[in-house]
């Protein structure tokens, strides 16, 4: 419960019509896409302007109230999960596309604008916004900035951080600043880049200026099926060796294919062990030549079926199968956990076979869908909560993320650390690394009110001694060093 | 008093350079930008980064490389080229031996920035030694990675004020099979017009620069593809496709122009020609990126600063300027945050920040927290900035529902 003064201050900040305090309604804010972690907030405020946000944050600061920014709540690491006795600042009423500038190819957006709406608004000018998380119909640009979201096309086009020019940020003490400039030239260190991907812990991002790209002249998409995951992986390696950077290369294993087919019937062969979706885009003269190369490489690795999308509808169908894969897994298992880890691409085969072994040992099935081009895995751990498998599934999922680190990769490629993986951070970073990050956090938020308990491990969350730091494999090999 | 010169060769000796030598420190790379952005102050110690060299790990199939931050980028490019790869980065001073760390610390970039961004977009991990000798890592060895704060961004443009980069992990790109440059002699105004129509086409130039009377457009890709695209761009603009040696010469001339500049500016692309037209100075202008360098006599640099500031742009002096010239056009909006970050990472203000003029002179009260090892919980006295005015925190649980200062130590209470 909030005390009266704090409650009144927040109501004064945004107006009573923009406050939710009804216990039943508050419940709908208790978690994000990671539904296993829940906490009902004390109050939800829905500001309508940057000034409202600043007033709300100032009220929290004055009354020492922890607060959590929230976009669409599609985050998969518990980043938008409320804090006990804290306030949720929802950006859902700030959904205006402030400006589309076709000449300088940029858009100014309020934080609650959905990712897909940017591209829709830009389309009239032959432009689009490149980062395209699979959740793009609902997730917000503010959430994308907070998570540095990627998408299927980030192999070629990069992540949110490569596409945001500047943003207005309400700092945790309520001061409003602009980070970033009208070009990539900055005045001194790039604080914009620090805040992007900081998971809502360094302030609340309001107006955001993003770069728009010209729609490519051609897009070519194919679906290729293979006798093994290894064969499909070899195709990816050969594409890279041939100097081809596809717009996207996505891989699915048999379990994921079965699930997707059951859900949307995208035309994948049910029994195929592995499938690749490869997309090339760019000037027509470049695309066609490379597309032929892709076909040759697929055939060289024993491709059992090659389906080239001839129309926009066929292309959409191929993507529908891929994009449906997460949710579709619900069709073949009562419950599942989505994991997100990264390995150097050359270790894909190794990590997949180890995941298979780990799944067998745990007595659980794991479906794999991943952004193969950049080694970003999304293993889906299938389980049955009613059969008491939850704990085992969570352990397996955590072990998979930590395995990625062990193989020289990362705990997260796009879903973030949030609440979910904060306690795994010491597997990837040493004490000095984490305390340096914490110093930066302190510089922004000395009172520790802004999305506390997320991203960095805390004794409360992880026990007195969060897991021991394990030397990076390159460190063990003497390639990199640490004192 | 002359400064003590320390030249670490590995991470350990880099840390020792900070713990074993007392007093103030300046970090120095190959010296190719030693007079950029104002004058460095005289310090007790100078840490020379140029012996932190060599490739630490390079697996071409992963398209990532880890190098000592003192490695000249040109040297790294040679190695990558042997594997058909490159760092997609071509700032002019790479030719003069600039180091990877120095290029990051000065936020430099070249014509390829249109297609590939600047170093900030290519760095995927880094090791930094802080002012108290603490080695801190950020990022990792994979291209896609969102674990933890991206502190490499904080080092980008930090001019040595936040720490010493010792190792950097970069992403690589395949060397394109072919490239072509289309050139057109024209005025700046005409070049701006052509830029608009070029960008409306889907030919995807990787560089587009107006270099003192000539518009240069570079495209990359397959042999046949670039040939066809170059021809269509030449037709569109009335320019011509340069032969390979001509193209190399044209870009070399561009680089020389950049090297001899006194000031670098950035603005919204459409506003750039208007700013440049006010000064009759030799200029190299990225008309699609909004970034330009110009050679103005020192006594007129202030006018450039003012003109750029007027249109909301950025400006900073470059090598050929008099070191006494005002280095920056304006301060960043979040200077206060930068000051507090500086205090957190370098509480004793050992690392020279002279390149930022007076930005860090009004340091908030010196914190007791050692070298950014712990969150500041000490009582900072008489701080100038609001962020530094926090009292010592009383850490009490929040569940009382009272108004007492609460909700901190337990983070997620
Ligand atoms: C089916 C599905 C598919 C997905 N696919 C992808 C994918 O392909 N790629 C990918 O990267 N992610 C993906 N995600 C994850 C998620 O959609 C992204 O992380 C997205 O960016 C979250 O946006 P949101 O608006 O839902 O943010 P929320 O979940 O509401 O919040 C996420 C975090 O951002 C913070 N935040 C939100 N708004 C702001 C703001 N204005 N200022 C400061 N902090 C803020 C929150 O505090 C929280 O920490 C997927 C999720 C689902 C459910």
PDB file of C-alpha atoms in Angstrom, chain A residues 1-3 5-6 61 63-66 83-85 101 103-106 147-151 154-159 161-162 164 171 173 175-179 181-194 196-199 201-202 214-217 240 243-245 281-283 285-286 289-290 293 340 342-347 371 374 376 378 408-417 425 428-430 432-433 435-449 452-453 455-456 458 460-461 469 472 474-475 479-483, chain B residues 10-12 15 56-57 59-63 66 85 107 109 114 117-118 120-121 127 130 133-151 153-158 162 167 171 173-174 196 199-204 220-222 224-226 228-229 264-271 288-291 311-316 318 328-334 336-338 340-341 343-345 356 359-360 371-377 386-391 393 395 398-399 401-408 410-413:
ATOM      1  CA  UNK A   1       0.000   0.000   0.000  1.00  0.00           C
ATOM      2  CA  UNK A   2       1.060   3.532  -0.717  1.00  0.00           C
ATOM      3  CA  UNK A   3       0.778   6.119   1.962  1.00  0.00           C
ATOM      4  CA  UNK A   5       0.830  11.630   0.557  1.00  0.00           C
ATOM      5  CA  UNK A   6       2.612   9.546  -2.043  1.00  0.00           C
ATOM      6  CA  UNK A  61      11.718  10.292  -6.089  1.00  0.00           C
ATOM      7  CA  UNK A  63       8.524   9.774  -1.682  1.00  0.00           C
ATOM      8  CA  UNK A  64      11.209   7.119  -2.172  1.00  0.00           C
ATOM      9  CA  UNK A  65       8.913   4.903  -4.182  1.00  0.00           C
ATOM     10  CA  UNK A  66      10.392   2.329  -6.505  1.00  0.00           C
ATOM     11  CA  UNK A  83       8.288  -4.127  -7.560  1.00  0.00           C
ATOM     12  CA  UNK A  84       6.578  -4.766  -4.247  1.00  0.00           C
ATOM     13  CA  UNK A  85       5.054  -1.558  -2.913  1.00  0.00           C
ATOM     14  CA  UNK A 101      10.518  13.110 -41.835  1.00  0.00           C
ATOM     15  CA  UNK A 103      13.747  13.899 -46.257  1.00  0.00           C
ATOM     16  CA  UNK A 104      16.082  13.148 -43.391  1.00  0.00           C
ATOM     17  CA  UNK A 105      14.574   9.682 -43.118  1.00  0.00           C
ATOM     18  CA  UNK A 106      13.674   9.569 -39.464  1.00  0.00           C
ATOM     19  CA  UNK A 147      15.805  -4.188 -24.309  1.00  0.00           C
ATOM     20  CA  UNK A 148      17.890  -3.224 -27.357  1.00  0.00           C
ATOM     21  CA  UNK A 149      15.596  -5.556 -29.248  1.00  0.00           C
ATOM     22  CA  UNK A 150      16.577  -7.320 -32.393  1.00  0.00           C
ATOM     23  CA  UNK A 151      14.595  -9.321 -34.866  1.00  0.00           C
ATOM     24  CA  UNK A 154      19.233  -7.900 -37.331  1.00  0.00           C
ATOM     25  CA  UNK A 155      22.021 -10.029 -38.773  1.00  0.00           C
ATOM     26  CA  UNK A 156      22.233  -7.598 -41.661  1.00  0.00           C
ATOM     27  CA  UNK A 157      20.623  -4.493 -40.204  1.00  0.00           C
ATOM     28  CA  UNK A 158      21.657  -4.460 -36.571  1.00  0.00           C
ATOM     29  CA  UNK A 159      19.709  -3.919 -33.378  1.00  0.00           C
ATOM     30  CA  UNK A 161      20.929   0.623 -30.761  1.00  0.00           C
ATOM     31  CA  UNK A 162      22.042   0.983 -34.369  1.00  0.00           C
ATOM     32  CA  UNK A 164      18.080   5.205 -32.545  1.00  0.00           C
ATOM     33  CA  UNK A 171      16.131  10.468 -15.331  1.00  0.00           C
ATOM     34  CA  UNK A 173      15.266  11.949 -10.177  1.00  0.00           C
ATOM     35  CA  UNK A 175      15.204  15.623 -14.670  1.00  0.00           C
ATOM     36  CA  UNK A 176      14.473  15.570 -18.394  1.00  0.00           C
ATOM     37  CA  UNK A 177      17.462  15.292 -20.735  1.00  0.00           C
ATOM     38  CA  UNK A 178      18.095  14.501 -24.380  1.00  0.00           C
ATOM     39  CA  UNK A 179      20.547  11.734 -25.131  1.00  0.00           C
ATOM     40  CA  UNK A 181      21.968  14.084 -31.385  1.00  0.00           C
ATOM     41  CA  UNK A 182      20.639  14.741 -34.863  1.00  0.00           C
ATOM     42  CA  UNK A 183      23.420  12.605 -36.360  1.00  0.00           C
ATOM     43  CA  UNK A 184      25.730   9.907 -35.094  1.00  0.00           C
ATOM     44  CA  UNK A 185      28.170  12.613 -34.007  1.00  0.00           C
ATOM     45  CA  UNK A 186      27.882  12.886 -30.238  1.00  0.00           C
ATOM     46  CA  UNK A 187      29.041  15.502 -27.806  1.00  0.00           C
ATOM     47  CA  UNK A 188      31.405  13.372 -25.782  1.00  0.00           C
ATOM     48  CA  UNK A 189      30.695   9.832 -24.590  1.00  0.00           C
ATOM     49  CA  UNK A 190      27.684   8.058 -26.035  1.00  0.00           C
ATOM     50  CA  UNK A 191      25.240   7.947 -23.123  1.00  0.00           C
ATOM     51  CA  UNK A 192      22.432   7.168 -25.552  1.00  0.00           C
ATOM     52  CA  UNK A 193      24.136   3.835 -26.217  1.00  0.00           C
ATOM     53  CA  UNK A 194      24.427   3.145 -22.494  1.00  0.00           C
ATOM     54  CA  UNK A 196      19.683   1.592 -24.859  1.00  0.00           C
ATOM     55  CA  UNK A 197      19.551  -1.962 -23.553  1.00  0.00           C
ATOM     56  CA  UNK A 198      19.612  -0.872 -19.900  1.00  0.00           C
ATOM     57  CA  UNK A 199      16.244  -2.552 -19.329  1.00  0.00           C
ATOM     58  CA  UNK A 201      16.992   0.802 -15.008  1.00  0.00           C
ATOM     59  CA  UNK A 202      18.481   4.176 -15.961  1.00  0.00           C
ATOM     60  CA  UNK A 214      14.500   2.850 -47.720  1.00  0.00           C
ATOM     61  CA  UNK A 215      12.515  -0.278 -48.500  1.00  0.00           C
ATOM     62  CA  UNK A 216      14.873  -2.601 -50.391  1.00  0.00           C
ATOM     63  CA  UNK A 217      14.280  -2.964 -54.098  1.00  0.00           C
ATOM     64  CA  UNK A 240      29.209 -16.720 -44.467  1.00  0.00           C
ATOM     65  CA  UNK A 243      30.677 -13.460 -48.151  1.00  0.00           C
ATOM     66  CA  UNK A 244      26.900 -13.410 -48.237  1.00  0.00           C
ATOM     67  CA  UNK A 245      25.111 -11.557 -45.458  1.00  0.00           C
ATOM     68  CA  UNK A 281      17.255  -8.286 -49.855  1.00  0.00           C
ATOM     69  CA  UNK A 282      18.795  -5.306 -51.602  1.00  0.00           C
ATOM     70  CA  UNK A 283      19.213  -3.999 -55.116  1.00  0.00           C
ATOM     71  CA  UNK A 285      21.021  -6.945 -59.467  1.00  0.00           C
ATOM     72  CA  UNK A 286      22.797  -7.988 -56.262  1.00  0.00           C
ATOM     73  CA  UNK A 289      23.115 -13.395 -58.193  1.00  0.00           C
ATOM     74  CA  UNK A 290      23.456 -14.171 -54.503  1.00  0.00           C
ATOM     75  CA  UNK A 293      24.515 -18.981 -54.780  1.00  0.00           C
ATOM     76  CA  UNK A 340      17.414 -16.989 -25.236  1.00  0.00           C
ATOM     77  CA  UNK A 342      23.927 -16.866 -27.919  1.00  0.00           C
ATOM     78  CA  UNK A 343      26.911 -18.948 -28.997  1.00  0.00           C
ATOM     79  CA  UNK A 344      29.578 -18.168 -31.574  1.00  0.00           C
ATOM     80  CA  UNK A 345      27.986 -19.445 -34.736  1.00  0.00           C
ATOM     81  CA  UNK A 346      30.717 -22.020 -35.272  1.00  0.00           C
ATOM     82  CA  UNK A 347      29.586 -23.763 -32.105  1.00  0.00           C
ATOM     83  CA  UNK A 371      18.413 -16.894 -35.543  1.00  0.00           C
ATOM     84  CA  UNK A 374      24.151 -14.787 -35.414  1.00  0.00           C
ATOM     85  CA  UNK A 376      21.099 -16.680 -31.199  1.00  0.00           C
ATOM     86  CA  UNK A 378      15.707 -19.869 -28.604  1.00  0.00           C
ATOM     87  CA  UNK A 408      32.037 -18.327 -25.384  1.00  0.00           C
ATOM     88  CA  UNK A 409      28.644 -16.732 -25.965  1.00  0.00           C
ATOM     89  CA  UNK A 410      26.122 -14.745 -24.004  1.00  0.00           C
ATOM     90  CA  UNK A 411      23.283 -15.174 -21.525  1.00  0.00           C
ATOM     91  CA  UNK A 412      20.974 -13.212 -23.766  1.00  0.00           C
ATOM     92  CA  UNK A 413      20.817 -12.135 -27.371  1.00  0.00           C
ATOM     93  CA  UNK A 414      17.613 -10.130 -27.216  1.00  0.00           C
ATOM     94  CA  UNK A 415      15.271 -10.885 -24.333  1.00  0.00           C
ATOM     95  CA  UNK A 416      17.399  -9.268 -21.674  1.00  0.00           C
ATOM     96  CA  UNK A 417      18.460 -10.242 -18.175  1.00  0.00           C
ATOM     97  CA  UNK A 425      25.179 -12.696 -14.519  1.00  0.00           C
ATOM     98  CA  UNK A 428      29.364 -14.196 -17.568  1.00  0.00           C
ATOM     99  CA  UNK A 429      30.881 -11.246 -15.739  1.00  0.00           C
ATOM    100  CA  UNK A 430      33.369 -10.964 -12.905  1.00  0.00           C
ATOM    101  CA  UNK A 432      34.689  -5.930 -11.047  1.00  0.00           C
ATOM    102  CA  UNK A 433      32.677  -5.966 -14.264  1.00  0.00           C
ATOM    103  CA  UNK A 435      30.450  -3.434  -9.833  1.00  0.00           C
ATOM    104  CA  UNK A 436      31.480  -1.133 -12.661  1.00  0.00           C
ATOM    105  CA  UNK A 437      28.045  -1.554 -14.197  1.00  0.00           C
ATOM    106  CA  UNK A 438      26.601  -0.856 -10.778  1.00  0.00           C
ATOM    107  CA  UNK A 439      28.614   2.368 -10.538  1.00  0.00           C
ATOM    108  CA  UNK A 440      27.113   3.532 -13.785  1.00  0.00           C
ATOM    109  CA  UNK A 441      23.698   2.676 -12.441  1.00  0.00           C
ATOM    110  CA  UNK A 442      24.445   4.681  -9.302  1.00  0.00           C
ATOM    111  CA  UNK A 443      25.393   7.674 -11.444  1.00  0.00           C
ATOM    112  CA  UNK A 444      21.917   7.648 -12.945  1.00  0.00           C
ATOM    113  CA  UNK A 445      19.932   6.441  -9.973  1.00  0.00           C
ATOM    114  CA  UNK A 446      21.553   6.984  -6.631  1.00  0.00           C
ATOM    115  CA  UNK A 447      18.374   6.177  -4.720  1.00  0.00           C
ATOM    116  CA  UNK A 448      17.940   2.857  -6.500  1.00  0.00           C
ATOM    117  CA  UNK A 449      14.307   3.477  -7.295  1.00  0.00           C
ATOM    118  CA  UNK A 452      15.361  -2.063  -8.819  1.00  0.00           C
ATOM    119  CA  UNK A 453      16.324  -5.710  -8.563  1.00  0.00           C
ATOM    120  CA  UNK A 455      19.592  -6.840 -14.528  1.00  0.00           C
ATOM    121  CA  UNK A 456      22.300  -6.936 -11.856  1.00  0.00           C
ATOM    122  CA  UNK A 458      21.487  -8.731  -5.669  1.00  0.00           C
ATOM    123  CA  UNK A 460      18.263 -10.637  -1.869  1.00  0.00           C
ATOM    124  CA  UNK A 461      17.485 -12.092  -5.239  1.00  0.00           C
ATOM    125  CA  UNK A 469      32.363 -16.588 -11.768  1.00  0.00           C
ATOM    126  CA  UNK A 472      35.601 -17.505 -19.863  1.00  0.00           C
ATOM    127  CA  UNK A 474      38.976 -17.987 -24.039  1.00  0.00           C
ATOM    128  CA  UNK A 475      40.465 -17.028 -20.727  1.00  0.00           C
ATOM    129  CA  UNK A 479      43.520 -16.021 -25.280  1.00  0.00           C
ATOM    130  CA  UNK A 480      42.030 -13.349 -23.097  1.00  0.00           C
ATOM    131  CA  UNK A 481      43.218 -12.423 -19.673  1.00  0.00           C
ATOM    132  CA  UNK A 482      41.854 -11.316 -16.371  1.00  0.00           C
ATOM    133  CA  UNK A 483      43.794 -10.622 -13.234  1.00  0.00           C
TER     134      UNK A 483
ATOM    135  CA  UNK B  10      49.339  -6.548 -21.238  1.00  0.00           C
ATOM    136  CA  UNK B  11      46.334  -6.266 -18.981  1.00  0.00           C
ATOM    137  CA  UNK B  12      48.340  -6.836 -15.836  1.00  0.00           C
ATOM    138  CA  UNK B  15      46.398  -2.211 -14.262  1.00  0.00           C
ATOM    139  CA  UNK B  56      44.038 -12.119 -29.271  1.00  0.00           C
ATOM    140  CA  UNK B  57      41.548 -14.306 -31.051  1.00  0.00           C
ATOM    141  CA  UNK B  59      37.954 -17.017 -35.917  1.00  0.00           C
ATOM    142  CA  UNK B  60      37.009 -15.841 -39.409  1.00  0.00           C
ATOM    143  CA  UNK B  61      33.982 -18.137 -39.500  1.00  0.00           C
ATOM    144  CA  UNK B  62      32.487 -16.232 -36.562  1.00  0.00           C
ATOM    145  CA  UNK B  63      33.386 -12.882 -38.116  1.00  0.00           C
ATOM    146  CA  UNK B  66      39.583  -9.559 -30.451  1.00  0.00           C
ATOM    147  CA  UNK B  85      37.075  -9.800 -44.392  1.00  0.00           C
ATOM    148  CA  UNK B 107      34.447   8.621 -31.892  1.00  0.00           C
ATOM    149  CA  UNK B 109      34.416   7.667 -38.501  1.00  0.00           C
ATOM    150  CA  UNK B 114      26.744   5.723 -44.177  1.00  0.00           C
ATOM    151  CA  UNK B 117      27.948   3.162 -38.833  1.00  0.00           C
ATOM    152  CA  UNK B 118      30.876   4.186 -36.698  1.00  0.00           C
ATOM    153  CA  UNK B 120      30.234   2.249 -31.769  1.00  0.00           C
ATOM    154  CA  UNK B 121      28.300   0.036 -34.156  1.00  0.00           C
ATOM    155  CA  UNK B 127      38.100  -4.512 -21.506  1.00  0.00           C
ATOM    156  CA  UNK B 130      39.529   2.204 -14.646  1.00  0.00           C
ATOM    157  CA  UNK B 133      43.449  -0.032 -11.809  1.00  0.00           C
ATOM    158  CA  UNK B 134      40.278  -2.118 -11.832  1.00  0.00           C
ATOM    159  CA  UNK B 135      39.887  -4.101 -15.058  1.00  0.00           C
ATOM    160  CA  UNK B 136      36.274  -4.210 -16.189  1.00  0.00           C
ATOM    161  CA  UNK B 137      34.772  -6.089 -19.092  1.00  0.00           C
ATOM    162  CA  UNK B 138      31.677  -5.235 -21.067  1.00  0.00           C
ATOM    163  CA  UNK B 139      29.921  -7.005 -23.921  1.00  0.00           C
ATOM    164  CA  UNK B 140      31.447 -10.237 -25.133  1.00  0.00           C
ATOM    165  CA  UNK B 141      32.650 -12.134 -28.169  1.00  0.00           C
ATOM    166  CA  UNK B 142      29.375 -12.585 -30.013  1.00  0.00           C
ATOM    167  CA  UNK B 143      27.676 -10.084 -32.306  1.00  0.00           C
ATOM    168  CA  UNK B 144      24.295 -10.429 -30.678  1.00  0.00           C
ATOM    169  CA  UNK B 145      24.415  -9.833 -26.956  1.00  0.00           C
ATOM    170  CA  UNK B 146      22.302  -7.780 -24.590  1.00  0.00           C
ATOM    171  CA  UNK B 147      23.663  -8.968 -21.246  1.00  0.00           C
ATOM    172  CA  UNK B 148      24.559  -6.043 -18.993  1.00  0.00           C
ATOM    173  CA  UNK B 149      25.145  -2.389 -19.740  1.00  0.00           C
ATOM    174  CA  UNK B 150      26.966  -1.656 -22.970  1.00  0.00           C
ATOM    175  CA  UNK B 151      29.880   0.248 -21.503  1.00  0.00           C
ATOM    176  CA  UNK B 153      29.393   3.002 -25.763  1.00  0.00           C
ATOM    177  CA  UNK B 154      30.527   5.009 -22.763  1.00  0.00           C
ATOM    178  CA  UNK B 155      34.113   4.726 -23.996  1.00  0.00           C
ATOM    179  CA  UNK B 156      33.100   5.891 -27.466  1.00  0.00           C
ATOM    180  CA  UNK B 157      34.025   9.558 -27.547  1.00  0.00           C
ATOM    181  CA  UNK B 158      35.439   9.561 -24.012  1.00  0.00           C
ATOM    182  CA  UNK B 162      36.847   7.344 -18.261  1.00  0.00           C
ATOM    183  CA  UNK B 167      41.232  -5.008 -25.475  1.00  0.00           C
ATOM    184  CA  UNK B 171      32.607  -7.488 -35.650  1.00  0.00           C
ATOM    185  CA  UNK B 173      32.141  -7.873 -42.547  1.00  0.00           C
ATOM    186  CA  UNK B 174      32.977  -9.739 -45.739  1.00  0.00           C
ATOM    187  CA  UNK B 196      18.054  13.431 -52.400  1.00  0.00           C
ATOM    188  CA  UNK B 199      18.667   8.167 -51.718  1.00  0.00           C
ATOM    189  CA  UNK B 200      15.224   7.804 -53.218  1.00  0.00           C
ATOM    190  CA  UNK B 201      16.647   5.099 -55.471  1.00  0.00           C
ATOM    191  CA  UNK B 202      17.284   1.662 -54.039  1.00  0.00           C
ATOM    192  CA  UNK B 203      20.956   1.542 -55.004  1.00  0.00           C
ATOM    193  CA  UNK B 204      22.176   1.574 -51.405  1.00  0.00           C
ATOM    194  CA  UNK B 220      29.740  -2.222 -53.146  1.00  0.00           C
ATOM    195  CA  UNK B 221      28.578  -5.711 -54.014  1.00  0.00           C
ATOM    196  CA  UNK B 222      29.025  -8.301 -56.727  1.00  0.00           C
ATOM    197  CA  UNK B 224      28.084  -7.488 -62.186  1.00  0.00           C
ATOM    198  CA  UNK B 225      25.751  -5.870 -59.699  1.00  0.00           C
ATOM    199  CA  UNK B 226      28.016  -2.919 -58.892  1.00  0.00           C
ATOM    200  CA  UNK B 228      25.054  -2.085 -63.367  1.00  0.00           C
ATOM    201  CA  UNK B 229      24.263   0.064 -60.352  1.00  0.00           C
ATOM    202  CA  UNK B 264      34.146  18.529 -37.427  1.00  0.00           C
ATOM    203  CA  UNK B 265      30.423  19.171 -37.421  1.00  0.00           C
ATOM    204  CA  UNK B 266      27.264  17.117 -37.341  1.00  0.00           C
ATOM    205  CA  UNK B 267      23.710  18.173 -38.084  1.00  0.00           C
ATOM    206  CA  UNK B 268      20.484  16.863 -39.487  1.00  0.00           C
ATOM    207  CA  UNK B 269      21.542  16.013 -43.068  1.00  0.00           C
ATOM    208  CA  UNK B 270      19.195  18.472 -44.756  1.00  0.00           C
ATOM    209  CA  UNK B 271      20.573  21.319 -42.658  1.00  0.00           C
ATOM    210  CA  UNK B 288      23.466  11.651 -46.215  1.00  0.00           C
ATOM    211  CA  UNK B 289      24.960  11.282 -42.729  1.00  0.00           C
ATOM    212  CA  UNK B 290      25.064  14.960 -41.815  1.00  0.00           C
ATOM    213  CA  UNK B 291      28.698  14.804 -40.755  1.00  0.00           C
ATOM    214  CA  UNK B 311      20.669  24.483 -36.042  1.00  0.00           C
ATOM    215  CA  UNK B 312      20.945  22.060 -33.132  1.00  0.00           C
ATOM    216  CA  UNK B 313      24.096  20.372 -34.409  1.00  0.00           C
ATOM    217  CA  UNK B 314      27.383  19.306 -32.861  1.00  0.00           C
ATOM    218  CA  UNK B 315      30.866  20.667 -33.434  1.00  0.00           C
ATOM    219  CA  UNK B 316      34.334  19.901 -32.161  1.00  0.00           C
ATOM    220  CA  UNK B 318      40.141  18.794 -35.131  1.00  0.00           C
ATOM    221  CA  UNK B 328      33.218  22.148 -28.431  1.00  0.00           C
ATOM    222  CA  UNK B 329      30.319  24.104 -29.813  1.00  0.00           C
ATOM    223  CA  UNK B 330      28.021  23.296 -26.937  1.00  0.00           C
ATOM    224  CA  UNK B 331      27.661  20.925 -24.054  1.00  0.00           C
ATOM    225  CA  UNK B 332      25.525  17.791 -24.167  1.00  0.00           C
ATOM    226  CA  UNK B 333      22.104  18.009 -22.566  1.00  0.00           C
ATOM    227  CA  UNK B 334      23.032  15.338 -20.038  1.00  0.00           C
ATOM    228  CA  UNK B 336      25.403  16.391 -15.359  1.00  0.00           C
ATOM    229  CA  UNK B 337      25.087  12.621 -15.850  1.00  0.00           C
ATOM    230  CA  UNK B 338      28.484  12.515 -17.524  1.00  0.00           C
ATOM    231  CA  UNK B 340      28.484  11.927 -12.096  1.00  0.00           C
ATOM    232  CA  UNK B 341      29.620   8.952 -14.199  1.00  0.00           C
ATOM    233  CA  UNK B 343      32.950  10.824 -10.440  1.00  0.00           C
ATOM    234  CA  UNK B 344      31.794   7.237 -10.044  1.00  0.00           C
ATOM    235  CA  UNK B 345      34.458   5.772 -12.298  1.00  0.00           C
ATOM    236  CA  UNK B 356      36.410  18.448 -22.884  1.00  0.00           C
ATOM    237  CA  UNK B 359      32.980  20.184 -18.806  1.00  0.00           C
ATOM    238  CA  UNK B 360      34.374  18.268 -15.888  1.00  0.00           C
ATOM    239  CA  UNK B 371      37.206   3.684  -7.892  1.00  0.00           C
ATOM    240  CA  UNK B 372      33.690   2.806  -8.777  1.00  0.00           C
ATOM    241  CA  UNK B 373      33.835  -0.421  -6.843  1.00  0.00           C
ATOM    242  CA  UNK B 374      30.700   0.180  -4.881  1.00  0.00           C
ATOM    243  CA  UNK B 375      27.523   2.107  -5.278  1.00  0.00           C
ATOM    244  CA  UNK B 376      27.910   5.462  -3.693  1.00  0.00           C
ATOM    245  CA  UNK B 377      26.489   5.311  -0.253  1.00  0.00           C
ATOM    246  CA  UNK B 386      21.401  17.538  -7.480  1.00  0.00           C
ATOM    247  CA  UNK B 387      22.388  13.942  -8.159  1.00  0.00           C
ATOM    248  CA  UNK B 388      25.231  14.294  -5.726  1.00  0.00           C
ATOM    249  CA  UNK B 389      23.136  15.769  -2.980  1.00  0.00           C
ATOM    250  CA  UNK B 390      21.824  12.518  -1.674  1.00  0.00           C
ATOM    251  CA  UNK B 391      22.213  12.110   2.040  1.00  0.00           C
ATOM    252  CA  UNK B 393      20.867   6.476   2.750  1.00  0.00           C
ATOM    253  CA  UNK B 395      18.133   1.656   4.443  1.00  0.00           C
ATOM    254  CA  UNK B 398       9.362  -0.334   2.818  1.00  0.00           C
ATOM    255  CA  UNK B 399       6.603  -2.488   4.076  1.00  0.00           C
ATOM    256  CA  UNK B 401       4.081   2.017   4.275  1.00  0.00           C
ATOM    257  CA  UNK B 402       5.511   5.106   5.895  1.00  0.00           C
ATOM    258  CA  UNK B 403       7.262   7.956   4.198  1.00  0.00           C
ATOM    259  CA  UNK B 404      10.654   7.200   5.690  1.00  0.00           C
ATOM    260  CA  UNK B 405      13.466   6.921   3.186  1.00  0.00           C
ATOM    261  CA  UNK B 406      13.161   3.377   2.075  1.00  0.00           C
ATOM    262  CA  UNK B 407      13.400   0.955  -0.724  1.00  0.00           C
ATOM    263  CA  UNK B 408      17.034   0.776  -1.522  1.00  0.00           C
ATOM    264  CA  UNK B 410      17.257  -4.683  -0.855  1.00  0.00           C
ATOM    265  CA  UNK B 411      16.795  -3.406  -4.366  1.00  0.00           C
ATOM    266  CA  UNK B 412      13.620  -5.261  -4.991  1.00  0.00           C
ATOM    267  CA  UNK B 413      12.032  -4.783  -1.632  1.00  0.00           C
TER     268      UNK B 413
END
